[in-house]
XYZ file of C-alpha atoms in Angstrom:
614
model
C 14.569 35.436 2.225
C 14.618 33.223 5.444
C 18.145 32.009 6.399
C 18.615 28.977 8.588
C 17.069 29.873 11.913
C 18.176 27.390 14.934
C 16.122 26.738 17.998
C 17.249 25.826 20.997
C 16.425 21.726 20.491
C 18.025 21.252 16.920
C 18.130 17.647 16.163
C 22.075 16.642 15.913
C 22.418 13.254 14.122
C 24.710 11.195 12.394
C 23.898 8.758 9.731
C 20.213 8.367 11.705
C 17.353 10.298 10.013
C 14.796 10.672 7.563
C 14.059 13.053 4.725
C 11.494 13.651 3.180
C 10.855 15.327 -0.393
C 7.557 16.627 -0.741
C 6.976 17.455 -5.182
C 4.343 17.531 -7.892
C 3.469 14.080 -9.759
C 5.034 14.583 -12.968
C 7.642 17.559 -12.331
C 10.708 15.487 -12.748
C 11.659 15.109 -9.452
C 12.083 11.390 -9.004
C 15.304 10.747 -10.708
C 16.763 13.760 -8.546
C 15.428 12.335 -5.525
C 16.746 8.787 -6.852
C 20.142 10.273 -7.189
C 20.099 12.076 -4.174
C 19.298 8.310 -2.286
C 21.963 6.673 -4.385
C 24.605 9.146 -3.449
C 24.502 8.118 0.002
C 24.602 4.435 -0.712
C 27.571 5.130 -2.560
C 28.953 6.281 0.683
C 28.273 3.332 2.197
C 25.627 3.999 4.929
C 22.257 2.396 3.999
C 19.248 4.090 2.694
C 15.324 2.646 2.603
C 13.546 4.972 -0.026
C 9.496 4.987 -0.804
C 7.889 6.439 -3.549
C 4.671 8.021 -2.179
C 2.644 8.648 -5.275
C -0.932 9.480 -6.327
C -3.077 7.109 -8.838
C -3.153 10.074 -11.226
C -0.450 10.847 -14.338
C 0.760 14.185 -13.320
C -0.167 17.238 -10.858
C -1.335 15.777 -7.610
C 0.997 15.221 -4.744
C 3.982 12.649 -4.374
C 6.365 12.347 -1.615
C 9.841 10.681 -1.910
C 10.839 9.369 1.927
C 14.292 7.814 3.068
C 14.819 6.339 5.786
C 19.071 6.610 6.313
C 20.426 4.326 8.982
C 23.776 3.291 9.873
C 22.388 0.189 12.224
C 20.342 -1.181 9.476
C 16.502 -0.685 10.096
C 15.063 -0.372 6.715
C 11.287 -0.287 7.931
C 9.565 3.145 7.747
C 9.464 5.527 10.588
C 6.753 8.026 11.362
C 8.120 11.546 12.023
C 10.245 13.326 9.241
C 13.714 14.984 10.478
C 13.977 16.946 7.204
C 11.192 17.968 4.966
C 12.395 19.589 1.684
C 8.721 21.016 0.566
C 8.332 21.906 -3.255
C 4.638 21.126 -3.039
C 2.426 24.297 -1.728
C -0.463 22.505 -1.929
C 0.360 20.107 1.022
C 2.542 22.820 2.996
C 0.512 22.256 6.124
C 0.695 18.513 5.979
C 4.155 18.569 5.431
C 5.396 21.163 8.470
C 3.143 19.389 10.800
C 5.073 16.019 9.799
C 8.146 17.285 10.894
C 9.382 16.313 14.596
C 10.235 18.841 16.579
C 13.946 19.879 16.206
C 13.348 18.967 12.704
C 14.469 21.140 9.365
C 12.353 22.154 6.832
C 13.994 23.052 3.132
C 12.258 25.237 1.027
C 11.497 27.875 -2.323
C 12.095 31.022 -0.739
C 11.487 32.910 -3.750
C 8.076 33.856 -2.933
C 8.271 35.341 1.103
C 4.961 33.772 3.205
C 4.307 34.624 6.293
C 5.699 33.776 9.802
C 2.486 32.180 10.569
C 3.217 29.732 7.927
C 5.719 28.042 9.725
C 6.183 26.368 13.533
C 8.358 28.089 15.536
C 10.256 24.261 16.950
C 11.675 23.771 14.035
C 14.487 24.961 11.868
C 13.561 27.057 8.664
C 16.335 27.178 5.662
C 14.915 29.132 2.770
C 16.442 29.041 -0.551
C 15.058 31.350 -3.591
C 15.506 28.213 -5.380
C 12.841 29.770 -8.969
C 14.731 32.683 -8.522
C 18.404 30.877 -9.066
C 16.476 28.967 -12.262
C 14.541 31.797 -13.852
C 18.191 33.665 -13.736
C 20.008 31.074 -15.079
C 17.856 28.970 -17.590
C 15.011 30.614 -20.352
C 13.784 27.290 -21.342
C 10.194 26.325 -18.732
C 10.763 23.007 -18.897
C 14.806 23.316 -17.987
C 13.777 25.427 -15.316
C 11.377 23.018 -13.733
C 14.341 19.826 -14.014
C 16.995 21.665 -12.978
C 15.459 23.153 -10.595
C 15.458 19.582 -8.923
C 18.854 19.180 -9.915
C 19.883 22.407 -7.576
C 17.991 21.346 -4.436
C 20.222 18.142 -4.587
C 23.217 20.307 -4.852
C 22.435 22.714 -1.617
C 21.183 19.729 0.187
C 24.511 17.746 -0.325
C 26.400 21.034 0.776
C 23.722 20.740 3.790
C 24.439 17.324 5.444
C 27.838 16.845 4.094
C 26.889 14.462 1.154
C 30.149 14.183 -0.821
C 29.687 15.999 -4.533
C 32.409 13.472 -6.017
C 29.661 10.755 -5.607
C 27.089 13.049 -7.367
C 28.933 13.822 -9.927
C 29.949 10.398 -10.839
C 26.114 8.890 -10.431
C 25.078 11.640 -12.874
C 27.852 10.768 -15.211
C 26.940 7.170 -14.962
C 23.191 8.090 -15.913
C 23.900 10.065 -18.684
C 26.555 8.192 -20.261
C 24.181 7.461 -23.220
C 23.341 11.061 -23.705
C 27.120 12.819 -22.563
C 25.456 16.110 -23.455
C 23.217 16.262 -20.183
C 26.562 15.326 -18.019
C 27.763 18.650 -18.165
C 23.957 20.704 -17.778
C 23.366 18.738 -14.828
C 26.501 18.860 -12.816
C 26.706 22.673 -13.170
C 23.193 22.699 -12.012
C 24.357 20.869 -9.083
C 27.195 22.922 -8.322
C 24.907 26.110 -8.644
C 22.838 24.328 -5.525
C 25.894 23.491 -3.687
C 27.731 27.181 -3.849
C 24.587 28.681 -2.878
C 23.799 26.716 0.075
C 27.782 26.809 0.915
C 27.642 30.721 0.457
C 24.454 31.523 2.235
C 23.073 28.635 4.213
C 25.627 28.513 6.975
C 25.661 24.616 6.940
C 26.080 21.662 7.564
C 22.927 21.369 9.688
C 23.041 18.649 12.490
C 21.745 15.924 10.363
C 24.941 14.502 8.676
C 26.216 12.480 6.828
C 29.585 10.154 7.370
C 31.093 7.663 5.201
C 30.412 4.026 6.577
C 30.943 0.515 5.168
C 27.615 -0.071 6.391
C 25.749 -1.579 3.013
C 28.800 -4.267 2.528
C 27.947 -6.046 -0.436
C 24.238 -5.530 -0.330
C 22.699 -4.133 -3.585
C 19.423 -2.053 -3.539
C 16.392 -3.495 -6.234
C 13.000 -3.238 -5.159
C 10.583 -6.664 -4.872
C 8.950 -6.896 -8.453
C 11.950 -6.661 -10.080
C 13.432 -9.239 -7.964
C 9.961 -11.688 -8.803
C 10.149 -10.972 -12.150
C 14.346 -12.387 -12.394
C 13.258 -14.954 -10.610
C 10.526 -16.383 -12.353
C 13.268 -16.584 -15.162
C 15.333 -18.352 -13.069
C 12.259 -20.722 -11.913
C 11.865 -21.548 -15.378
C 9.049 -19.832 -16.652
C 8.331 -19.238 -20.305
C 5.120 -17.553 -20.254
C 3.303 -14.691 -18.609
C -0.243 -13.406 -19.246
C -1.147 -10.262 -17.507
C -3.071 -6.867 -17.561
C -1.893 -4.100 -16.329
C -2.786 -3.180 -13.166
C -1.093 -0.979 -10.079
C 1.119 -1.891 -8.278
C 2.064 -5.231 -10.137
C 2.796 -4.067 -13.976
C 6.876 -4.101 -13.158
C 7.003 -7.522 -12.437
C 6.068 -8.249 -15.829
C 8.051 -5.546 -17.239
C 11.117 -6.655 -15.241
C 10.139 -10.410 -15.880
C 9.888 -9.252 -20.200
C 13.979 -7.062 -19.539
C 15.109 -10.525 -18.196
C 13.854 -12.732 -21.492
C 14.990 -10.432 -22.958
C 18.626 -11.190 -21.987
C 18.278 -14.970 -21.061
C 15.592 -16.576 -22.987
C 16.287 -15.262 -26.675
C 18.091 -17.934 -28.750
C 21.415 -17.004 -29.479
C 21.787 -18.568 -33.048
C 18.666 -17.943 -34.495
C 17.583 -14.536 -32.284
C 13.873 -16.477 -31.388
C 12.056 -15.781 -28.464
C 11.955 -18.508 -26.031
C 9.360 -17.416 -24.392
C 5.614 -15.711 -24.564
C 4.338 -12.438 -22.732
C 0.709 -11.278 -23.869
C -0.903 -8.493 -22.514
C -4.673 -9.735 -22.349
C -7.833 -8.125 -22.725
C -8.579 -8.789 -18.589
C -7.772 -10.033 -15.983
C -9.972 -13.170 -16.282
C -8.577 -13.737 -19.897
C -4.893 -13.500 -18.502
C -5.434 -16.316 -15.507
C -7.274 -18.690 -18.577
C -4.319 -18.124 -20.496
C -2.079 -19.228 -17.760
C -3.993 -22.344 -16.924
C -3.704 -23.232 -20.646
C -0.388 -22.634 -21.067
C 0.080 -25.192 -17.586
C -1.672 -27.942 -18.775
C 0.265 -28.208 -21.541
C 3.136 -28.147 -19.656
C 4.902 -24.639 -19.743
C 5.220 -22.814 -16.604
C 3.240 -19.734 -16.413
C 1.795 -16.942 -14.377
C 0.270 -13.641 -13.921
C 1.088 -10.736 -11.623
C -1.794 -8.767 -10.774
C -3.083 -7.110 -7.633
C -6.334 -7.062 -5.454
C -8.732 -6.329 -8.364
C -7.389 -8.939 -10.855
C -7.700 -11.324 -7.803
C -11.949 -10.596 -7.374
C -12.204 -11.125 -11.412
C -10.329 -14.604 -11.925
C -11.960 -16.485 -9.166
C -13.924 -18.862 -10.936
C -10.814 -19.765 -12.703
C -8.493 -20.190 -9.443
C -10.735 -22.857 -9.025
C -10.901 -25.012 -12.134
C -7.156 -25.007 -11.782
C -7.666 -26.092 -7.718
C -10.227 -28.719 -8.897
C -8.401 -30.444 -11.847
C -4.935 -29.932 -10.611
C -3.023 -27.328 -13.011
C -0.096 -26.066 -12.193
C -0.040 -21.969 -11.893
C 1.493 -19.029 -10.897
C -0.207 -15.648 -9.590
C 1.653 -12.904 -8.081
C -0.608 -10.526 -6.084
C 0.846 -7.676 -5.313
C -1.524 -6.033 -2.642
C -2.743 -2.492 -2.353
C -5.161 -1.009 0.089
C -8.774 -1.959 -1.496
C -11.972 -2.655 -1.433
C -12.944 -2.180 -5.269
C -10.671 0.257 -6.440
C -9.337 1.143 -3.075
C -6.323 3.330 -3.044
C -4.168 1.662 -5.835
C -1.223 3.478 -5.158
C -1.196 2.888 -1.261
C 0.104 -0.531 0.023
C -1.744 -2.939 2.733
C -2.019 -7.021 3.054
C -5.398 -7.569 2.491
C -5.812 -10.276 0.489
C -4.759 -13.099 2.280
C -7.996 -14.902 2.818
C -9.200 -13.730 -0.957
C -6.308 -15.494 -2.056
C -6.189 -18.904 0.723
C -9.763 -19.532 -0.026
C -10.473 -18.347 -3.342
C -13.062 -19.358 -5.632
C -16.195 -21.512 -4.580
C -17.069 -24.424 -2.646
C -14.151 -26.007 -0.383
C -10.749 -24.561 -1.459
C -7.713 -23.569 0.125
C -4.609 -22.271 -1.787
C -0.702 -22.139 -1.466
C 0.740 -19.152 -0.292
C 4.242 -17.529 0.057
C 4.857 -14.638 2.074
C 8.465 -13.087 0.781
C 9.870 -10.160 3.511
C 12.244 -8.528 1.216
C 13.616 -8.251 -2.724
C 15.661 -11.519 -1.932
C 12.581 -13.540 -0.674
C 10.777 -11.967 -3.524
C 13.150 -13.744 -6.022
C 13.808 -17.105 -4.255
C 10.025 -17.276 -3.497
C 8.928 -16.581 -7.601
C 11.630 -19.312 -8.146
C 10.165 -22.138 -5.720
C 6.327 -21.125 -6.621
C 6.776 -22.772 -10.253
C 8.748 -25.571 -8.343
C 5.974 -26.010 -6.004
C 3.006 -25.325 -8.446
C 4.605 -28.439 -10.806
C 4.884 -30.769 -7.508
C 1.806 -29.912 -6.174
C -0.242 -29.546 -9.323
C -1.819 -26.269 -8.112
C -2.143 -22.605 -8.174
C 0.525 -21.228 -6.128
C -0.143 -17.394 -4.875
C 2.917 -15.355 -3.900
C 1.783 -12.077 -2.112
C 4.081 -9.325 -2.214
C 2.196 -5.688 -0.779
C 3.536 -2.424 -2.837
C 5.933 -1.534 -0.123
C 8.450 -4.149 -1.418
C 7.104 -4.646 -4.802
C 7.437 -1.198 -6.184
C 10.138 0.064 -3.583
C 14.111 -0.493 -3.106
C 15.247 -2.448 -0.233
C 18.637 -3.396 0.428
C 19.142 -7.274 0.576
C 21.959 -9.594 0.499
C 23.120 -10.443 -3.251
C 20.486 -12.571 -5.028
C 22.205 -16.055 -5.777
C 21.486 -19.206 -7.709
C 22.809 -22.798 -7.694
C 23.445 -23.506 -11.801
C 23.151 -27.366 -10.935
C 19.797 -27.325 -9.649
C 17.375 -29.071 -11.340
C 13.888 -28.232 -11.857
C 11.399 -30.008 -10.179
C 7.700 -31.034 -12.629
C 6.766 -33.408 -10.061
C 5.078 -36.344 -10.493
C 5.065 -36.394 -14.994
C 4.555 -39.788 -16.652
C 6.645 -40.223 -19.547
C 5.438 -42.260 -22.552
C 7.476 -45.281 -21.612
C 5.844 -45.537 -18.527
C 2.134 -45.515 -19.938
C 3.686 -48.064 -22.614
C 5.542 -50.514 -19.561
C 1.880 -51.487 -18.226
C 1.754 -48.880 -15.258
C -1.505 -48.489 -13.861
C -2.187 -44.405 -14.771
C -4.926 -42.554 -12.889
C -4.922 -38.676 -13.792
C -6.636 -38.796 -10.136
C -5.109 -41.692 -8.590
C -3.462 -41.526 -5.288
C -0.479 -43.936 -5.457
C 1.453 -43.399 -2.507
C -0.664 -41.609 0.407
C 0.889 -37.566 -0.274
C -2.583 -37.152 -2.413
C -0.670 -35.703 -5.575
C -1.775 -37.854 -8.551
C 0.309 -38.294 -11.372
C 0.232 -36.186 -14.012
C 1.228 -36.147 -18.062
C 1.597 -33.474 -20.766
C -0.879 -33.734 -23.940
C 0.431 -36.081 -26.569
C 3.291 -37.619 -24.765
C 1.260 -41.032 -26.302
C -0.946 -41.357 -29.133
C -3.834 -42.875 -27.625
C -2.671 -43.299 -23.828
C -2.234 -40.384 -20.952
C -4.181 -37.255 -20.081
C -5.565 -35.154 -23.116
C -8.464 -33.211 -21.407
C -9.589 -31.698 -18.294
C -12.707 -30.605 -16.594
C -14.154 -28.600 -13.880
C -16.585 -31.044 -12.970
C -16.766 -33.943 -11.102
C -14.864 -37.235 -11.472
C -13.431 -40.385 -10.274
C -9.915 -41.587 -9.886
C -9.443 -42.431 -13.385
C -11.083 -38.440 -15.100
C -14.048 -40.251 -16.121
C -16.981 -37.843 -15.317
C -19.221 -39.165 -12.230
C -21.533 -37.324 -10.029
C -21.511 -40.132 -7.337
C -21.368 -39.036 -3.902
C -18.660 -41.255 -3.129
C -16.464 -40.428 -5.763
C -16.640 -36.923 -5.068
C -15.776 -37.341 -1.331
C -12.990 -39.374 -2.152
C -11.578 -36.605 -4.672
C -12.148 -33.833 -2.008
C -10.560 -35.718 0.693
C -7.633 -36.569 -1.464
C -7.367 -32.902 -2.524
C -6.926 -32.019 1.495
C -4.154 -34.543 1.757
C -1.832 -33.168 -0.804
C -2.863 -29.665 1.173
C -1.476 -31.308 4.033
C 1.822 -32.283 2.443
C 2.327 -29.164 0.709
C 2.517 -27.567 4.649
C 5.633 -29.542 4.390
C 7.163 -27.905 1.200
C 6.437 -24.535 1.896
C 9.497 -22.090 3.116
C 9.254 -22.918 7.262
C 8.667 -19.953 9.372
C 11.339 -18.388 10.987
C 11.830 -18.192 14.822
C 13.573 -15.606 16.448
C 14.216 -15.788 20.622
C 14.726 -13.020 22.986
C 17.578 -12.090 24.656
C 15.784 -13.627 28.077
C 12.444 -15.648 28.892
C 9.189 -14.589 27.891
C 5.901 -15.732 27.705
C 5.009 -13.340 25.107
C 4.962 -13.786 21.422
C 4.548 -12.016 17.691
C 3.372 -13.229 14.747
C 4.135 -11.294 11.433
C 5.002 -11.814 7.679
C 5.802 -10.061 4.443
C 6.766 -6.390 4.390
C 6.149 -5.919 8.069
C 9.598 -8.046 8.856
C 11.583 -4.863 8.670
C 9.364 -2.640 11.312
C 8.781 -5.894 13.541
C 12.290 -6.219 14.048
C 13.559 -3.121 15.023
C 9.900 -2.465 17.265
C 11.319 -5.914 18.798
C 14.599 -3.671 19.822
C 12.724 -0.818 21.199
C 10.699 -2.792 23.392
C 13.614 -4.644 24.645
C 15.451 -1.805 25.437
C 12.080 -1.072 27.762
C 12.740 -4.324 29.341
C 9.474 -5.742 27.287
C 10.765 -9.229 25.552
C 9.240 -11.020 22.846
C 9.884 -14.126 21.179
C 9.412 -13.580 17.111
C 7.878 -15.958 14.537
C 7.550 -14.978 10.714
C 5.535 -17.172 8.892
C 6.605 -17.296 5.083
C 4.150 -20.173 3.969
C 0.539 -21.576 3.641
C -0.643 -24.299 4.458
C 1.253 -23.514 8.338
C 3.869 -25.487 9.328
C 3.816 -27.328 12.443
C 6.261 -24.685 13.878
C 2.974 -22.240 14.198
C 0.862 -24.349 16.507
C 3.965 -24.898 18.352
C 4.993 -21.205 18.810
C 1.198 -20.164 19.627
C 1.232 -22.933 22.116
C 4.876 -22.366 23.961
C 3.247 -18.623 24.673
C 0.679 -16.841 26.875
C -0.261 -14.664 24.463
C 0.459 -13.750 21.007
C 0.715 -10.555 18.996
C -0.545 -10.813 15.522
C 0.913 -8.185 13.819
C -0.600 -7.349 10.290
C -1.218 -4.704 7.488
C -5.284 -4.954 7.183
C -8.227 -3.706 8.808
C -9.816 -7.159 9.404
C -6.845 -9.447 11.201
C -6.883 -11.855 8.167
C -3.725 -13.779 9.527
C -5.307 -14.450 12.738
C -8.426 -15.254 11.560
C -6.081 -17.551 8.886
C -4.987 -18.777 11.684
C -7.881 -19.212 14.406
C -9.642 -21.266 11.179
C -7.071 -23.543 10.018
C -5.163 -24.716 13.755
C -8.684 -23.828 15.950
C -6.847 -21.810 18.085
C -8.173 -19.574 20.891
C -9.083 -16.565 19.805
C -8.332 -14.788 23.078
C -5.205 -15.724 23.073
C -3.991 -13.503 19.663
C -3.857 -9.952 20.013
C -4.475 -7.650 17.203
C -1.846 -5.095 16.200
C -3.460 -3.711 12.860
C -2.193 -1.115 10.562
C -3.715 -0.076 7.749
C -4.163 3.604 6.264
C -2.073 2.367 3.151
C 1.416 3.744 4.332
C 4.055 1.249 5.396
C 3.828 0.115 9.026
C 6.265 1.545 11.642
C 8.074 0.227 14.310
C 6.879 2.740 16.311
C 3.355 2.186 16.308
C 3.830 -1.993 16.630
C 6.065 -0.928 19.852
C 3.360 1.395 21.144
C 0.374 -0.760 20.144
C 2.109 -3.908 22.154
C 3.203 -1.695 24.874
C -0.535 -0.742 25.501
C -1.287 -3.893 26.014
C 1.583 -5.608 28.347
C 2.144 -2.864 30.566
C -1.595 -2.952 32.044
C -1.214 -6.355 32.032
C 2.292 -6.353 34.129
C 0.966 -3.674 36.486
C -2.403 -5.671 37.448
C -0.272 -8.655 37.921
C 2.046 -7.102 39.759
């Protein structure tokens, strides 16, 4: 058995590092590794975790990765400091992801070869099968708890306080208080071992902080799913489909709790799984017109198959909501692997001239104020609203500020006639511009017996719905369509401009998931004497803000999680900017972006740049 073996450059950190569990899909290692992230939460120094999982039920590889650190960057970073390997079949891959200095935890039960292992990094073996197959007869029992005891030497490892473990596990099993004891004297077998044999703590450690404050930790689909209950919707129509099925499930929990009637136990609310995609966007459009707020979460896929109806609902002016929450495609792509590339699917989707809404949340807390505004938005602008979230914050924790909500606001249906304004004489056109925004009004089926709206089409029309092919009418519809585009690029969330710390005539553009990685790779370049001036853009149509940004700058970094630059060719299209004068910085092998490769990527480029000027 190999005991801890300590070379010369052992990484020494405090509160600053990543580990990395390496399992088998389906062994029951997640809620260990959950626990194990929790735990040092609860001691108050903040944690990003990602679930790194195949697109398979059970027996191919999944990785579990935190990120811990005490300043706050929550983004991924590439290089692991401890690897705790349960997985031989990616034993390779895993040592060679480890930095040098790094540790790597492992089942020592079986001895392997020196050659198995690189000689710059710090081995701790731990017969780990051994420990179970002595102490449990049951094969399942021995596979869980065998989790169970890697959480228990790893928290005698770093210093990770066992009062916190202890009370997390009596917290999750307080429903079944039989497991409490099992599982804490599984820990404890870990922890003795490791404190017996394993010489620790190691130099990464743990210290207790007040770092997280009053942040909580929920991941982005969750967070959509609350707050399209709090945006007032009543009905989702969906098929399942990786990585979005949690919204609905978390969106289903919530109704569960806020939209049941409490006299007569009814539901207030409709959720129907449909046959397909396509059937799940018809049923949202439905439910719209007749005046419920609705939506569907779905991901790349589901986006290809409802196009035709995206733009029925573009042409006669529903209100809807779609979630997309994007994985790395084409077709099937890798489902379980996260990207942004669906932006221009989604801005221009359908046929013929069409542009669509978008929202671009950063975070959990975007993620719920964003699925609020969208039905907000889709009402006032009588429109399919798209909010993209990626995988990385759908399916993943993040820590964010405390979600919040003002009880007095008011929901916002936009421009509804009531039936005492068709009765008082006012002139109603279901296509009729009244005041120069180019958002007609609007009613809900039978709100009058023989006056109002009671049908829609797809096709052509004049002002007043009755069916025309005329040229003229046509033109007039389309260009009134592209004013209320241009006034919903005033009701979108603005982008958000941050300034360096001195002058610079360089620039980045970024949005979604990648806020976390941009800012700290903003840090590192500073610290290199490299300054740029930030602008995250959270909305589409572009606010005025965008031009102005691109314009103030000699050149601009587009940074972006696709293969293709679909932001700057977004924005190249819609503001006829130079292309010259936006840079790529492209990530996209389906892991989260780092702020290591955005710093290296942009420092490729100035530093050239400085030198020939110089």
């Amino acid at each position: 058995m190999l005991q801890i073996v300590t070379p010369v450059n052992a990484l020494q950190s405090v509160n600053d590092f990543v580990v990395k569990f390496a399992n088998v899909n389906g062994s029951g290692s997640a809620s260990a590794n959950q626990l194990f992230a929790k735990a040092i939460l609860r001691m108050g120094v903040p944690v990003a975790p990602r679930n790194i999982f195949p697109s398979n039920i059970q027996g191919l590889p999944t990785w579990y990765e935190m990120r811990i650190s005490e300043k706050g960057y929550l983004g991924a970073r590439s290089g692991t400091d401890l690897m705790v390997a349960m997985n031989p079949q990616t034993w390779d891959q895993d040592i060679a992801s480890i930095v040098p200095g790094g540790y790597l935890f492992y089942d020592s039960t079986k001895p392997m070869p020196a050659s198995r292992f690189r000689p710059d990094i710090n081995i701790i073996g731990m017969p780990l099968t051994e420990l179970c197959n002595r102490q449990y007869s049951d094969p399942r029992q021995r596979q869980l708890f065998k989790n169970i005891i890697y959480v228990g030497a790893l928290a005698a490892l770093i210093n990770l306080e066992i009062e916190v473990l202890e009370g997390l596990i009596k917290e999750q099993f307080k429903a079944k208080e039989k497991l409490i004891a099992p599982n804490i004297n599984a820990l404890h077998i870990g922890r003795d071992y490791a404190l017996t044999h394993l010489n620790g703590p190691i130099g990464l450690t743990l210290r207790r902080s007040d770092a997280v404050g009053d942040r909580i930790s929920i991941d982005g689909n969750t967070a959509a799913g609350l707050g399209a209950v709090y945006g007032g919707a009543t009905v989702a129509a969906w098929y399942p489909i990786t990585p979005s099925t949690s919204l609905v499930e978390g969106f289903a929990k919530y109704c569960a709790r806020f939209r049941v009637d409490k006299e007569t136990g009814e539901n207030r609310f409709a959720i129907v799984q449909a046959e397909d995609e396509l059937a799940s966007i018809g049923m949202v459009i439905g439910a719209a017109w007749n005046g419920a707020r609705a939506f569907t979460a779905t991901s790349g896929p589901g986006i290809s198959l409802m196009q035709e109806f995206f733009g029925l609902a573009y042409f006669a002016e529903i209100p809807a909501v779609v979630f997309d929450v994007q994985r790395a495609g084409p077709s099937t792509g890798m489902p379980t692997r996260t990207q942004q590339c669906d932006i221009l699917a989604c801005a221009y989707a359908s046929h013929g001239d069409t542009k669509h809404v978008l929202l671009f949340p950063e975070d959990p807390h975007e993620c719920f104020t964003f699925a609020a505004q969208a039905f907000d938005l889709a009402d006032r602008l009588q429109t399919p609203i798209f909010v993209l979230l990626d995988l990385d914050i759908g399916m993943n924790e993040r820590l964010v500020k405390p979600l919040a909500w003002d009880d007095f606001k008011q929901l916002d249906r936009g421009k509804v006639m009531t039936k005492a304004d068709l009765d008082s004489g006012r002139d109603f056109g279901r296509y009729l511009d009244v005041d120069g925004d180019g958002i007609p009004y609007r009613t809900y089926p039978g709100t009058h017996p023989t006056k109002g709206a009671f049908f829609t089409r797809g096709t052509s029309k004049d002002r007043y719905a009755r069916y025309t092919e005329q040229g003229a009418a046509y033109q007039d519809n389309m260009e009134r369509l592209l004013r209320k585009f241009a006034t919903a690029a005033k009701l979108v969330p603005a982008p958000i401009t941050k300034l360096a710390d001195k002058p610079t005539k360089f620039g980045a553009i970024y949005y979604g998931s990648s806020s976390a990685a941009m800012a700290e790779a903003a840090d590192i370049l500073a610290a290199q004497g490299i300054m740029l001036n930030l602008l995250r853009v959270r909305g589409f149509p572009f606010h005025d803000d965008v031009s102005a940004f691109i314009e103030s700058h000699e050149r601009i970094f587009v940074v972006e999680q696709n293969r293709d630059a679909q932001l700057r060719s977004l924005i190249i299209n819609e503001l006829e900017i130079n292309p010259a004068k936006l840079q790529r910085v492209l990530h996209y092998d389906g892991s989260p972006i780092t702020a290591r490769m955005i710093s290296e990527s942009i420092e490729a480029h100035l530093i050239p740049a400085q030198r020939s000027a110089s």
